[in-house]
GROMACS .gro file of C-alpha atoms in nm:
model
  185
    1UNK     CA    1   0.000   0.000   0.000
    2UNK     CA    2   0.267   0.282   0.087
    3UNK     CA    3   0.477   0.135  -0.236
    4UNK     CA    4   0.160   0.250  -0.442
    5UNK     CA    5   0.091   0.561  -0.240
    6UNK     CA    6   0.464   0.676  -0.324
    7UNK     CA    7   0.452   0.568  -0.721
    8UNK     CA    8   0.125   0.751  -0.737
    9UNK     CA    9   0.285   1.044  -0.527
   10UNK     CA   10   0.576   1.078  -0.794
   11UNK     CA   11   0.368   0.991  -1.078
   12UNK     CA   12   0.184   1.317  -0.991
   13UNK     CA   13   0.501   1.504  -0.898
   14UNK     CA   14   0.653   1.436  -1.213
   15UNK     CA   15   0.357   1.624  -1.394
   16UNK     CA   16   0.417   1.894  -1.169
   17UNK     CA   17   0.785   1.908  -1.238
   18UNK     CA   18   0.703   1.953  -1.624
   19UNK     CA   19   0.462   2.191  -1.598
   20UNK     CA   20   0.694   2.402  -1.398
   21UNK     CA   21   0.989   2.384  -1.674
   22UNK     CA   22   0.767   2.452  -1.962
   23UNK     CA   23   0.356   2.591  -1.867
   24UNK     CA   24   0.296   2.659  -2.231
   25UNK     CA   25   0.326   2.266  -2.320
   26UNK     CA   26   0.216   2.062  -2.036
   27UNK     CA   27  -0.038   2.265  -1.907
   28UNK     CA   28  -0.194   2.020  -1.620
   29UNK     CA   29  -0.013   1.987  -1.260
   30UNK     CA   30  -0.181   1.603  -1.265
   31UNK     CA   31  -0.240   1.332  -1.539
   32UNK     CA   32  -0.635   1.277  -1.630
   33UNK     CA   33  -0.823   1.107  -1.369
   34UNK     CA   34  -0.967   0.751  -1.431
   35UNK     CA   35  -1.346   0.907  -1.474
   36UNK     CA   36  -1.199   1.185  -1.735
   37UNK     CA   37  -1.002   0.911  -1.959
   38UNK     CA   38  -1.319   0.730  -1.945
   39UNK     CA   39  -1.568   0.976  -2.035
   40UNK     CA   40  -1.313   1.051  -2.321
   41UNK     CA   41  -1.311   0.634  -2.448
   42UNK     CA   42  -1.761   0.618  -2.403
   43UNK     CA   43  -1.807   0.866  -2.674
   44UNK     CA   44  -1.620   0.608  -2.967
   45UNK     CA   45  -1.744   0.353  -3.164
   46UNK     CA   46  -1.425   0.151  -3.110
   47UNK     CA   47  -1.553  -0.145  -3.398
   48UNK     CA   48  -1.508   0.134  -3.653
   49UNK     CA   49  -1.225   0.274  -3.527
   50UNK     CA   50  -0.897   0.195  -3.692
   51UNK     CA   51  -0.714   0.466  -3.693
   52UNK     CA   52  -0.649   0.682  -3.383
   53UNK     CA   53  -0.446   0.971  -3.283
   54UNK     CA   54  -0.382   1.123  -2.937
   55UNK     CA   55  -0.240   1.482  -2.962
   56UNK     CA   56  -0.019   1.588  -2.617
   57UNK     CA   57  -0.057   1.228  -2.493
   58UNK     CA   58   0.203   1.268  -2.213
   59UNK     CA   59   0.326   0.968  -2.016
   60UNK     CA   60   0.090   0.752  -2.160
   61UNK     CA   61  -0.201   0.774  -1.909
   62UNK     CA   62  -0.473   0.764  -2.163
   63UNK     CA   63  -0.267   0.559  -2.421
   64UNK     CA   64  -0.299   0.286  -2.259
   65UNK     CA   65  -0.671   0.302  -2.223
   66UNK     CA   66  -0.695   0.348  -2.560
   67UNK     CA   67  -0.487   0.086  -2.632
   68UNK     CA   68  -0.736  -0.141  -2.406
   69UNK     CA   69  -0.978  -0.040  -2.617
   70UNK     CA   70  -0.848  -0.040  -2.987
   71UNK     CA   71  -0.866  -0.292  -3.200
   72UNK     CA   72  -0.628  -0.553  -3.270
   73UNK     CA   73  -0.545  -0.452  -3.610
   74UNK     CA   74  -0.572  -0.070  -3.506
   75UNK     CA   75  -0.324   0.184  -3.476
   76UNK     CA   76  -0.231   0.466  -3.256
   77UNK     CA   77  -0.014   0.754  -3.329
   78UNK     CA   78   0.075   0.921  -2.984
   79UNK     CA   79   0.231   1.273  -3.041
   80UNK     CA   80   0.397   1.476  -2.791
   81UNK     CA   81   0.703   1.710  -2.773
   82UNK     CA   82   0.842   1.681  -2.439
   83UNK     CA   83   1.107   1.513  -2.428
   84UNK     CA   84   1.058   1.333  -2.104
   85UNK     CA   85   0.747   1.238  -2.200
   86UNK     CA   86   0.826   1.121  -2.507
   87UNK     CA   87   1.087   0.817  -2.350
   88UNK     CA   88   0.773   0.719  -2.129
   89UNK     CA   89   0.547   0.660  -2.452
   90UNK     CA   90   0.836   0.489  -2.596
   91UNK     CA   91   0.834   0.225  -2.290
   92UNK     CA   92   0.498   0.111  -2.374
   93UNK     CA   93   0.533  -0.236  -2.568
   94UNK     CA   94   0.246  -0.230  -2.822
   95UNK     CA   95   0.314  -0.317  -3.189
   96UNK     CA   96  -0.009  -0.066  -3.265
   97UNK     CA   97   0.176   0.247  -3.087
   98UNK     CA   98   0.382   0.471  -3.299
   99UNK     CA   99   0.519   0.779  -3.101
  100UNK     CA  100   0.501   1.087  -3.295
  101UNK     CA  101   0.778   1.307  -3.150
  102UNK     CA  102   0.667   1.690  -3.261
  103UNK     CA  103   0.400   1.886  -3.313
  104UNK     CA  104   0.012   1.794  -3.391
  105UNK     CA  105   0.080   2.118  -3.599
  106UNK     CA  106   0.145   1.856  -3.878
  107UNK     CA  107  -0.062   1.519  -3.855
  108UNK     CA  108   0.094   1.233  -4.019
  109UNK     CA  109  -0.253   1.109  -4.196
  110UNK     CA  110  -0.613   1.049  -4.181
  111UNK     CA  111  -0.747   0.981  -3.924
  112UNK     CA  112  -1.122   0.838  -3.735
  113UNK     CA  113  -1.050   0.962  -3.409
  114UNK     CA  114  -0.836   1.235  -3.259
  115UNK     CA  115  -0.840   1.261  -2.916
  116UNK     CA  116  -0.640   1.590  -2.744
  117UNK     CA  117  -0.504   1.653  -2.420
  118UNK     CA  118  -0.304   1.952  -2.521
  119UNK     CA  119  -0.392   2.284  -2.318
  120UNK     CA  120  -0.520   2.502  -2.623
  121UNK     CA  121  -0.555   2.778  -2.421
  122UNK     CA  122  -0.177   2.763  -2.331
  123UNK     CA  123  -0.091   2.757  -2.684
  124UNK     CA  124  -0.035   3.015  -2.891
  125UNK     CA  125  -0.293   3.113  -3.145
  126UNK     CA  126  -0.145   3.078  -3.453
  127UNK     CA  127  -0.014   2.706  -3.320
  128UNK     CA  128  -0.363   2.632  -3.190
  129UNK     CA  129  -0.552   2.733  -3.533
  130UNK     CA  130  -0.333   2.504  -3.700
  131UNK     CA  131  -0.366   2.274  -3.497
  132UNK     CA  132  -0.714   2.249  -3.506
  133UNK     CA  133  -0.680   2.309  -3.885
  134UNK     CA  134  -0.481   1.961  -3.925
  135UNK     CA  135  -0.728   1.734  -3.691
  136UNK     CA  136  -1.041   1.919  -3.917
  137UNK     CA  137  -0.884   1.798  -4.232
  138UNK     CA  138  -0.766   1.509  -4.101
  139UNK     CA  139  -1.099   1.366  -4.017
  140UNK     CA  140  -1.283   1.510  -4.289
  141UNK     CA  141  -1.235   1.212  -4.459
  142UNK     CA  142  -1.313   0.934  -4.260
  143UNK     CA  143  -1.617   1.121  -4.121
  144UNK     CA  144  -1.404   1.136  -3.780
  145UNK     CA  145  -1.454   1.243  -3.488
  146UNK     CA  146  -1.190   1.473  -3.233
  147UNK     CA  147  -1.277   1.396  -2.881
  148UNK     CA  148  -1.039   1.704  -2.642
  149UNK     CA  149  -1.104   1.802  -2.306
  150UNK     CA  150  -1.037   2.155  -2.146
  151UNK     CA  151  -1.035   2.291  -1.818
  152UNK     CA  152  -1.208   2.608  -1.955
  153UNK     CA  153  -1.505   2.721  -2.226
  154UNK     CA  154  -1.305   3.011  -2.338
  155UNK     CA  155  -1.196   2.752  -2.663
  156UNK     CA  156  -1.526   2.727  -2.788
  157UNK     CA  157  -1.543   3.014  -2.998
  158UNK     CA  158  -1.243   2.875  -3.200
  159UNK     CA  159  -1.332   2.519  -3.148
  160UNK     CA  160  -1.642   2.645  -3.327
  161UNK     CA  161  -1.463   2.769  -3.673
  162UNK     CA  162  -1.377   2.429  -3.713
  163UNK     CA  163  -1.627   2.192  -3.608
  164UNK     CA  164  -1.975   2.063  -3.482
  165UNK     CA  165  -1.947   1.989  -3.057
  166UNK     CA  166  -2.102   1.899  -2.750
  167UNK     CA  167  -1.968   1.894  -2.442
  168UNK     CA  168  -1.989   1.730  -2.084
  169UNK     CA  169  -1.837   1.839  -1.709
  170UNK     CA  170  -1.654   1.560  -1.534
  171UNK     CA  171  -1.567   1.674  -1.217
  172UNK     CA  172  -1.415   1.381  -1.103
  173UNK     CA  173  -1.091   1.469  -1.218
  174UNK     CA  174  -0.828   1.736  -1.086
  175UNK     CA  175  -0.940   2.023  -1.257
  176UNK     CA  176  -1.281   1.965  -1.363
  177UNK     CA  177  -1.262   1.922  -1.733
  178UNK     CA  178  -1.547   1.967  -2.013
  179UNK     CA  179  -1.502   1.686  -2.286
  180UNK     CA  180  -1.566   1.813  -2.609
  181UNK     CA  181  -1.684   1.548  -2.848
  182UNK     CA  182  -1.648   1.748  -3.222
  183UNK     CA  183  -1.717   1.642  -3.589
  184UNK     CA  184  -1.569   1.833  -3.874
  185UNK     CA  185  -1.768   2.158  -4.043
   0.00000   0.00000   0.00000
């Protein structure tokens, strides 16, 4: 029990450690709860789903899940930028991973799904429109869908320019976060 206390402790200390160096990036002081990774995963059709993206995925908290979820002859291209991050994705033995290291400024293909952790609202606006630009485009075509969560509504307005949405609180996560579920305009 006090072995899993302190993993959990530096689990969550190592967020805050990376949102100290670099705010603009990480933008969370703890990695998604259980409840907001799952409220993410309930709003895909996971039969249809064969190609999946996850933009800022971090250490891997919600890879996994999706992972657990995916298909067996899906794949899932994890981007991030941080560095540290980046070797923790790259620990995870799954022949469907690929870890994309740089920017969802440029998406590799099309995709189904998109899920996105990244803190828009941290990032600046010309990154964010593209961005956004790339995951529109890159689920035009497979009728897709971009499932993001934020800790704030103050996205919408952009979020708006490029797509359809609904969103839900979960509270059970540290912030509460609204889960955007989006389809492209």
């Amino acid at each position: 029990m006090l072995n899993a206390t302190r993993l959990q402790l530096k689990h969550h200390f190592s967020y805050l450690q990376q949102f100290m160096v670099s705010p603009r990036t990480v933008g969370t002081l703890a990695p998604s709860s259980q409840w907001l990774c799952q409220a993410m995963l309930h709003q895909i059709e996971w039969t249809q789903a064969l190609t999946v993206a996850e933009l800022g995925a971090a250490d891997g908290v919600l890879t996994k899940r999706i992972l657990g979820r995916m298909r067996a002859d899906a794949q899932l291209d994890a981007y991030e930028i941080q560095t540290s991050f980046v070797h923790k994705l790259q620990q995870i033995d799954d022949g469907r991973l690929r870890v994309m290291a740089y920017s969802a400024e440029r998406l590799e293909r099309d995709y189904d799904v998109i899920f996105s952790c990244l803190p828009l609202l941290s990032i600046p606006l010309r990154i964010r429109v593209r961005i956004l630009q790339q995951a529109q485009q890159r689920l035009r075509a497979n009728n897709g869908t971009l499932v993001l969560f934020q800790y704030s509504h103050l996205s919408e307005k952009l979020l708006s320019r490029y797509f359809h949405w609904q969103r839900r609180l979960e509270v059970r996560n540290f912030p509460p976060a609204l889960v955007y579920v989006c389809t492209p305009r």
